[in-house]
Amino acid sequence: MEAKNTISQMRRGILEFCIVSLLAKQEIYTAELIDSLKSADLIVTDGTLYPLLNRLQKAKLLQYRWEESDSGPPRKYYSLTENGEGYLGELNKAWQDITGSVENILRGNKSE
Amino acid sequence: MEAKNTISQMRRGILEFCIVSLLAKQEIYTAELIDSLKSADLIVTDGTLYPLLNRLQKAKLLQYRWEESDSGPPRKYYSLTENGEGYLGELNKAWQDITGSVENILRGNKSE
DNA sequence: CAATGTACCTTGTTATGCAAGGTAGCTTGC
DNA sequence: GCAAGCTACCTTGCATAACAAGGTACATTG
């Protein structure tokens, strides 16, 4: 109800982190990416993913190659570039910082 | 560098969760809120907070009362409404869901 | 009564998730 | 060999929100 918008907000940015993490493990194309995210209970549509992947690719964090399919048009298989690996490191650290901050707040570790 | 935008994206929504959590513990006004968030390493400016607090208050999740100060103009002390308590429960659950999803992805618990 | 400081608020910019709609390649059935 | 349907990729328009910058008002202090 009230929380819906905020909860999708919570997922922003985290989504990119998850995608980069998944791509660090294996080459993957968009539909598979959506399935992987869905099995981790992060719902996304392709209208969200394509712009995001293009953005990361233009930033040289991702690369892709075309691969033909047995059952339809060719697919773009994405993977991390070397820059992307470093970027993943930054995101990992940021994620740990954020979960740490949230835990501090929930536990009430205030400096007063 | 590259990660800056995404890292602020990560904090979106989480910020609101942290604020509601802090307000669940005690009445507090904006400057104190900023200090509390800062000691948990979540940097925010008042240009972010005022609109957010007003939005939550209009949604009847927060209430406030004026209190005079010894050293300046009066302050708005915010606290959770009853609805706000329920909302905090929703946000707590959402946060747990999200951290769970991220852990699944990082660990590679995919259903394939 | 001017200067300073504190507190609250608004406006404009930018980023991005998402829904909806569009293009094109490939297969299947006739 | 072509129409229909599926799969994959991409774009446009909208709504939301963090943030910087700038503004108003009240209180204290010299």
PDB file of N, CA and C in Angstrom, chain A residues 3 6-7 9-14 16-18 21-22 25-26 36-37 39-42 87 90-91 94-95 98-99 101-102 105-106 108 110-111, chain B residues 3 6-7 9-14 16-18 21-22 25-26 36-37 39-42 87 90-91 94-95 98-99 101-102 105-106 108 110-111:
ATOM      1  N   ALA A   3       3.738   1.470   1.308  1.00  0.00           N
ATOM      2  CA  ALA A   3       5.153   1.123   1.248  1.00  0.00           C
ATOM      3  C   ALA A   3       5.622   0.767  -0.160  1.00  0.00           C
ATOM      4  N   THR A   6       8.275   3.096  -1.868  1.00  0.00           N
ATOM      5  CA  THR A   6       9.545   3.118  -1.164  1.00  0.00           C
ATOM      6  C   THR A   6      10.282   1.811  -1.342  1.00  0.00           C
ATOM      7  N   ILE A   7       9.526   0.726  -1.363  1.00  0.00           N
ATOM      8  CA  ILE A   7      10.185  -0.553  -1.518  1.00  0.00           C
ATOM      9  C   ILE A   7      10.789  -0.690  -2.902  1.00  0.00           C
ATOM     10  N   GLN A   9      11.927   1.822  -4.461  1.00  0.00           N
ATOM     11  CA  GLN A   9      13.098   2.683  -4.318  1.00  0.00           C
ATOM     12  C   GLN A   9      14.267   1.946  -3.694  1.00  0.00           C
ATOM     13  N   MET A  10      13.965   1.161  -2.682  1.00  0.00           N
ATOM     14  CA  MET A  10      15.025   0.414  -2.008  1.00  0.00           C
ATOM     15  C   MET A  10      15.823  -0.423  -2.992  1.00  0.00           C
ATOM     16  N   ARG A  11      15.124  -0.889  -4.020  1.00  0.00           N
ATOM     17  CA  ARG A  11      15.785  -1.809  -4.931  1.00  0.00           C
ATOM     18  C   ARG A  11      16.662  -1.112  -5.949  1.00  0.00           C
ATOM     19  N   ARG A  12      16.473   0.202  -6.082  1.00  0.00           N
ATOM     20  CA  ARG A  12      17.257   0.936  -7.074  1.00  0.00           C
ATOM     21  C   ARG A  12      18.726   0.882  -6.698  1.00  0.00           C
ATOM     22  N   GLY A  13      19.572   0.752  -7.654  1.00  0.00           N
ATOM     23  CA  GLY A  13      20.987   0.730  -7.367  1.00  0.00           C
ATOM     24  C   GLY A  13      21.402  -0.671  -6.969  1.00  0.00           C
ATOM     25  N   ILE A  14      20.627  -1.259  -6.038  1.00  0.00           N
ATOM     26  CA  ILE A  14      20.881  -2.644  -5.670  1.00  0.00           C
ATOM     27  C   ILE A  14      20.742  -3.531  -6.894  1.00  0.00           C
ATOM     28  N   GLU A  16      21.477  -2.819  -9.979  1.00  0.00           N
ATOM     29  CA  GLU A  16      22.700  -2.777 -10.772  1.00  0.00           C
ATOM     30  C   GLU A  16      23.792  -3.620 -10.132  1.00  0.00           C
ATOM     31  N   PHE A  17      23.871  -3.549  -8.837  1.00  0.00           N
ATOM     32  CA  PHE A  17      24.841  -4.366  -8.107  1.00  0.00           C
ATOM     33  C   PHE A  17      24.608  -5.850  -8.374  1.00  0.00           C
ATOM     34  N   CYS A  18      23.360  -6.264  -8.320  1.00  0.00           N
ATOM     35  CA  CYS A  18      23.034  -7.675  -8.544  1.00  0.00           C
ATOM     36  C   CYS A  18      23.391  -8.101  -9.957  1.00  0.00           C
ATOM     37  N   SER A  21      27.052  -8.457 -10.333  1.00  0.00           N
ATOM     38  CA  SER A  21      27.493  -9.673  -9.641  1.00  0.00           C
ATOM     39  C   SER A  21      27.199 -10.921 -10.459  1.00  0.00           C
ATOM     40  N   LEU A  22      26.015 -10.974 -11.050  1.00  0.00           N
ATOM     41  CA  LEU A  22      25.668 -12.141 -11.857  1.00  0.00           C
ATOM     42  C   LEU A  22      26.574 -12.257 -13.074  1.00  0.00           C
ATOM     43  N   LYS A  25      29.967 -13.913 -12.881  1.00  0.00           N
ATOM     44  CA  LYS A  25      30.077 -15.370 -12.800  1.00  0.00           C
ATOM     45  C   LYS A  25      30.040 -16.046 -14.147  1.00  0.00           C
ATOM     46  N   GLN A  26      29.320 -15.446 -15.088  1.00  0.00           N
ATOM     47  CA  GLN A  26      29.155 -16.101 -16.368  1.00  0.00           C
ATOM     48  C   GLN A  26      28.587 -15.134 -17.384  1.00  0.00           C
ATOM     49  N   SER A  36      17.209 -15.117 -13.644  1.00  0.00           N
ATOM     50  CA  SER A  36      18.072 -15.232 -12.466  1.00  0.00           C
ATOM     51  C   SER A  36      17.626 -14.273 -11.371  1.00  0.00           C
ATOM     52  N   LEU A  37      17.319 -13.065 -11.778  1.00  0.00           N
ATOM     53  CA  LEU A  37      16.889 -12.081 -10.786  1.00  0.00           C
ATOM     54  C   LEU A  37      15.560 -12.498 -10.179  1.00  0.00           C
ATOM     55  N   SER A  39      14.457 -15.526  -9.782  1.00  0.00           N
ATOM     56  CA  SER A  39      14.581 -16.622  -8.803  1.00  0.00           C
ATOM     57  C   SER A  39      15.186 -16.131  -7.493  1.00  0.00           C
ATOM     58  N   ALA A  40      15.792 -14.947  -7.512  1.00  0.00           N
ATOM     59  CA  ALA A  40      16.235 -14.357  -6.253  1.00  0.00           C
ATOM     60  C   ALA A  40      15.195 -13.365  -5.731  1.00  0.00           C
ATOM     61  N   ASP A  41      13.984 -13.400  -6.305  1.00  0.00           N
ATOM     62  CA  ASP A  41      12.877 -12.529  -5.881  1.00  0.00           C
ATOM     63  C   ASP A  41      13.087 -11.055  -6.157  1.00  0.00           C
ATOM     64  N   LEU A  42      13.902 -10.759  -7.145  1.00  0.00           N
ATOM     65  CA  LEU A  42      14.017  -9.368  -7.596  1.00  0.00           C
ATOM     66  C   LEU A  42      13.366  -9.263  -8.968  1.00  0.00           C
ATOM     67  N   TYR A  87      34.845  -2.245 -10.841  1.00  0.00           N
ATOM     68  CA  TYR A  87      33.576  -1.625 -10.463  1.00  0.00           C
ATOM     69  C   TYR A  87      32.809  -2.507  -9.495  1.00  0.00           C
ATOM     70  N   GLU A  90      34.015  -2.019  -6.102  1.00  0.00           N
ATOM     71  CA  GLU A  90      33.483  -0.803  -5.480  1.00  0.00           C
ATOM     72  C   GLU A  90      32.062  -1.013  -4.979  1.00  0.00           C
ATOM     73  N   LEU A  91      31.266  -1.688  -5.804  1.00  0.00           N
ATOM     74  CA  LEU A  91      29.871  -1.906  -5.421  1.00  0.00           C
ATOM     75  C   LEU A  91      29.779  -2.825  -4.212  1.00  0.00           C
ATOM     76  N   ALA A  94      30.503  -0.752  -1.269  1.00  0.00           N
ATOM     77  CA  ALA A  94      29.393   0.151  -0.977  1.00  0.00           C
ATOM     78  C   ALA A  94      28.241  -0.606  -0.322  1.00  0.00           C
ATOM     79  N   TRP A  95      27.997  -1.805  -0.813  1.00  0.00           N
ATOM     80  CA  TRP A  95      26.908  -2.598  -0.251  1.00  0.00           C
ATOM     81  C   TRP A  95      27.205  -2.949   1.205  1.00  0.00           C
ATOM     82  N   ILE A  98      26.686   0.084   3.353  1.00  0.00           N
ATOM     83  CA  ILE A  98      25.281   0.432   3.553  1.00  0.00           C
ATOM     84  C   ILE A  98      24.610  -0.522   4.523  1.00  0.00           C
ATOM     85  N   THR A  99      24.840  -1.814   4.352  1.00  0.00           N
ATOM     86  CA  THR A  99      24.212  -2.739   5.302  1.00  0.00           C
ATOM     87  C   THR A  99      24.760  -2.487   6.705  1.00  0.00           C
ATOM     88  N   SER A 101      25.705   0.453   7.888  1.00  0.00           N
ATOM     89  CA  SER A 101      25.034   1.662   8.385  1.00  0.00           C
ATOM     90  C   SER A 101      23.636   1.338   8.876  1.00  0.00           C
ATOM     91  N   VAL A 102      22.918   0.557   8.080  1.00  0.00           N
ATOM     92  CA  VAL A 102      21.547   0.236   8.466  1.00  0.00           C
ATOM     93  C   VAL A 102      21.542  -0.542   9.780  1.00  0.00           C
ATOM     94  N   ILE A 105      22.002   1.728  12.659  1.00  0.00           N
ATOM     95  CA  ILE A 105      20.800   2.500  12.972  1.00  0.00           C
ATOM     96  C   ILE A 105      19.765   1.624  13.652  1.00  0.00           C
ATOM     97  N   LEU A 106      19.581   0.426  13.144  1.00  0.00           N
ATOM     98  CA  LEU A 106      18.573  -0.442  13.748  1.00  0.00           C
ATOM     99  C   LEU A 106      18.941  -0.788  15.187  1.00  0.00           C
ATOM    100  N   GLY A 108      20.697   1.077  17.093  1.00  0.00           N
ATOM    101  CA  GLY A 108      20.762   2.264  17.927  1.00  0.00           C
ATOM    102  C   GLY A 108      22.151   2.624  18.409  1.00  0.00           C
ATOM    103  N   LYS A 110      24.127   4.977  18.390  1.00  0.00           N
ATOM    104  CA  LYS A 110      24.332   6.387  18.105  1.00  0.00           C
ATOM    105  C   LYS A 110      25.401   6.941  19.038  1.00  0.00           C
ATOM    106  N   SER A 111      26.039   8.013  18.556  1.00  0.00           N
ATOM    107  CA  SER A 111      27.165   8.558  19.309  1.00  0.00           C
ATOM    108  C   SER A 111      26.701   9.665  20.245  1.00  0.00           C
TER     109      SER A 111
ATOM    110  N   ALA B   3      31.239   4.769  -9.922  1.00  0.00           N
ATOM    111  CA  ALA B   3      30.278   4.163  -9.005  1.00  0.00           C
ATOM    112  C   ALA B   3      29.461   5.186  -8.228  1.00  0.00           C
ATOM    113  N   THR B   6      25.608   5.300  -8.786  1.00  0.00           N
ATOM    114  CA  THR B   6      24.952   4.064  -8.388  1.00  0.00           C
ATOM    115  C   THR B   6      24.927   3.924  -6.885  1.00  0.00           C
ATOM    116  N   ILE B   7      26.001   4.351  -6.251  1.00  0.00           N
ATOM    117  CA  ILE B   7      26.032   4.215  -4.809  1.00  0.00           C
ATOM    118  C   ILE B   7      25.015   5.146  -4.167  1.00  0.00           C
ATOM    119  N   GLN B   9      22.293   5.819  -5.603  1.00  0.00           N
ATOM    120  CA  GLN B   9      21.054   5.092  -5.900  1.00  0.00           C
ATOM    121  C   GLN B   9      20.790   3.998  -4.871  1.00  0.00           C
ATOM    122  N   MET B  10      21.843   3.312  -4.479  1.00  0.00           N
ATOM    123  CA  MET B  10      21.680   2.237  -3.498  1.00  0.00           C
ATOM    124  C   MET B  10      21.013   2.742  -2.232  1.00  0.00           C
ATOM    125  N   ARG B  11      21.290   3.997  -1.922  1.00  0.00           N
ATOM    126  CA  ARG B  11      20.792   4.512  -0.648  1.00  0.00           C
ATOM    127  C   ARG B  11      19.346   4.940  -0.710  1.00  0.00           C
ATOM    128  N   ARG B  12      18.821   5.058  -1.920  1.00  0.00           N
ATOM    129  CA  ARG B  12      17.442   5.521  -2.049  1.00  0.00           C
ATOM    130  C   ARG B  12      16.498   4.531  -1.386  1.00  0.00           C
ATOM    131  N   GLY B  13      15.504   5.035  -0.730  1.00  0.00           N
ATOM    132  CA  GLY B  13      14.547   4.157  -0.088  1.00  0.00           C
ATOM    133  C   GLY B  13      15.089   3.680   1.236  1.00  0.00           C
ATOM    134  N   ILE B  14      16.357   3.247   1.217  1.00  0.00           N
ATOM    135  CA  ILE B  14      16.993   2.846   2.465  1.00  0.00           C
ATOM    136  C   ILE B  14      17.016   4.024   3.422  1.00  0.00           C
ATOM    137  N   GLU B  16      14.818   6.375   3.728  1.00  0.00           N
ATOM    138  CA  GLU B  16      13.509   6.499   4.378  1.00  0.00           C
ATOM    139  C   GLU B  16      13.342   5.447   5.463  1.00  0.00           C
ATOM    140  N   PHE B  17      13.803   4.257   5.192  1.00  0.00           N
ATOM    141  CA  PHE B  17      13.751   3.183   6.180  1.00  0.00           C
ATOM    142  C   PHE B  17      14.528   3.579   7.434  1.00  0.00           C
ATOM    143  N   CYS B  18      15.708   4.133   7.252  1.00  0.00           N
ATOM    144  CA  CYS B  18      16.528   4.530   8.400  1.00  0.00           C
ATOM    145  C   CYS B  18      15.853   5.630   9.203  1.00  0.00           C
ATOM    146  N   SER B  21      13.029   4.253  11.181  1.00  0.00           N
ATOM    147  CA  SER B  21      13.566   3.470  12.307  1.00  0.00           C
ATOM    148  C   SER B  21      14.030   4.372  13.440  1.00  0.00           C
ATOM    149  N   LEU B  22      14.706   5.451  13.084  1.00  0.00           N
ATOM    150  CA  LEU B  22      15.182   6.367  14.123  1.00  0.00           C
ATOM    151  C   LEU B  22      14.023   7.024  14.855  1.00  0.00           C
ATOM    152  N   LYS B  25      12.273   5.304  17.731  1.00  0.00           N
ATOM    153  CA  LYS B  25      12.922   5.234  19.047  1.00  0.00           C
ATOM    154  C   LYS B  25      12.696   6.459  19.886  1.00  0.00           C
ATOM    155  N   GLN B  26      12.558   7.615  19.221  1.00  0.00           N
ATOM    156  CA  GLN B  26      12.451   8.849  19.981  1.00  0.00           C
ATOM    157  C   GLN B  26      11.992   9.981  19.079  1.00  0.00           C
ATOM    158  N   SER B  36      22.338  12.023  13.467  1.00  0.00           N
ATOM    159  CA  SER B  36      22.236  10.574  13.709  1.00  0.00           C
ATOM    160  C   SER B  36      22.605   9.791  12.461  1.00  0.00           C
ATOM    161  N   LEU B  37      22.088  10.235  11.327  1.00  0.00           N
ATOM    162  CA  LEU B  37      22.386   9.535  10.083  1.00  0.00           C
ATOM    163  C   LEU B  37      23.870   9.646   9.768  1.00  0.00           C
ATOM    164  N   SER B  39      26.312   9.887  11.885  1.00  0.00           N
ATOM    165  CA  SER B  39      27.155   9.012  12.711  1.00  0.00           C
ATOM    166  C   SER B  39      27.009   7.555  12.290  1.00  0.00           C
ATOM    167  N   ALA B  40      25.985   7.249  11.516  1.00  0.00           N
ATOM    168  CA  ALA B  40      25.909   5.912  10.927  1.00  0.00           C
ATOM    169  C   ALA B  40      26.476   5.913   9.507  1.00  0.00           C
ATOM    170  N   ASP B  41      27.164   6.985   9.129  1.00  0.00           N
ATOM    171  CA  ASP B  41      27.799   7.105   7.813  1.00  0.00           C
ATOM    172  C   ASP B  41      26.824   7.203   6.652  1.00  0.00           C
ATOM    173  N   LEU B  42      25.633   7.686   6.928  1.00  0.00           N
ATOM    174  CA  LEU B  42      24.696   7.989   5.846  1.00  0.00           C
ATOM    175  C   LEU B  42      24.567   9.505   5.748  1.00  0.00           C
ATOM    176  N   TYR B  87       3.897   0.826   9.148  1.00  0.00           N
ATOM    177  CA  TYR B  87       4.742   1.071   7.976  1.00  0.00           C
ATOM    178  C   TYR B  87       6.168   0.614   8.246  1.00  0.00           C
ATOM    179  N   GLU B  90       6.455  -2.970   7.673  1.00  0.00           N
ATOM    180  CA  GLU B  90       6.567  -3.307   6.251  1.00  0.00           C
ATOM    181  C   GLU B  90       7.973  -3.068   5.732  1.00  0.00           C
ATOM    182  N   LEU B  91       8.532  -1.943   6.127  1.00  0.00           N
ATOM    183  CA  LEU B  91       9.875  -1.617   5.641  1.00  0.00           C
ATOM    184  C   LEU B  91      10.907  -2.608   6.177  1.00  0.00           C
ATOM    185  N   ALA B  94      10.632  -5.623   4.073  1.00  0.00           N
ATOM    186  CA  ALA B  94      11.187  -5.384   2.744  1.00  0.00           C
ATOM    187  C   ALA B  94      12.711  -5.393   2.794  1.00  0.00           C
ATOM    188  N   TRP B  95      13.246  -4.810   3.830  1.00  0.00           N
ATOM    189  CA  TRP B  95      14.703  -4.767   3.952  1.00  0.00           C
ATOM    190  C   TRP B  95      15.273  -6.173   4.098  1.00  0.00           C
ATOM    191  N   ILE B  98      15.150  -7.909   0.769  1.00  0.00           N
ATOM    192  CA  ILE B  98      16.159  -7.435  -0.184  1.00  0.00           C
ATOM    193  C   ILE B  98      17.542  -7.945   0.174  1.00  0.00           C
ATOM    194  N   THR B  99      17.906  -7.858   1.447  1.00  0.00           N
ATOM    195  CA  THR B  99      19.230  -8.365   1.803  1.00  0.00           C
ATOM    196  C   THR B  99      19.298  -9.868   1.537  1.00  0.00           C
ATOM    197  N   SER B 101      17.689 -11.453  -0.890  1.00  0.00           N
ATOM    198  CA  SER B 101      17.851 -11.609  -2.336  1.00  0.00           C
ATOM    199  C   SER B 101      19.289 -11.357  -2.747  1.00  0.00           C
ATOM    200  N   VAL B 102      19.865 -10.308  -2.222  1.00  0.00           N
ATOM    201  CA  VAL B 102      21.237  -9.989  -2.596  1.00  0.00           C
ATOM    202  C   VAL B 102      22.165 -11.114  -2.181  1.00  0.00           C
ATOM    203  N   ILE B 105      21.983 -13.937  -4.574  1.00  0.00           N
ATOM    204  CA  ILE B 105      22.678 -13.662  -5.822  1.00  0.00           C
ATOM    205  C   ILE B 105      24.185 -13.740  -5.636  1.00  0.00           C
ATOM    206  N   LEU B 106      24.667 -13.181  -4.560  1.00  0.00           N
ATOM    207  CA  LEU B 106      26.111 -13.211  -4.341  1.00  0.00           C
ATOM    208  C   LEU B 106      26.612 -14.635  -4.162  1.00  0.00           C
ATOM    209  N   GLY B 108      25.192 -17.204  -5.430  1.00  0.00           N
ATOM    210  CA  GLY B 108      24.945 -18.013  -6.615  1.00  0.00           C
ATOM    211  C   GLY B 108      23.914 -19.100  -6.435  1.00  0.00           C
ATOM    212  N   LYS B 110      21.260 -20.102  -7.652  1.00  0.00           N
ATOM    213  CA  LYS B 110      20.315 -19.988  -8.747  1.00  0.00           C
ATOM    214  C   LYS B 110      19.606 -21.311  -8.959  1.00  0.00           C
ATOM    215  N   SER B 111      18.390 -21.229  -9.522  1.00  0.00           N
ATOM    216  CA  SER B 111      17.574 -22.431  -9.663  1.00  0.00           C
ATOM    217  C   SER B 111      17.785 -23.065 -11.026  1.00  0.00           C
TER     218      SER B 111
END
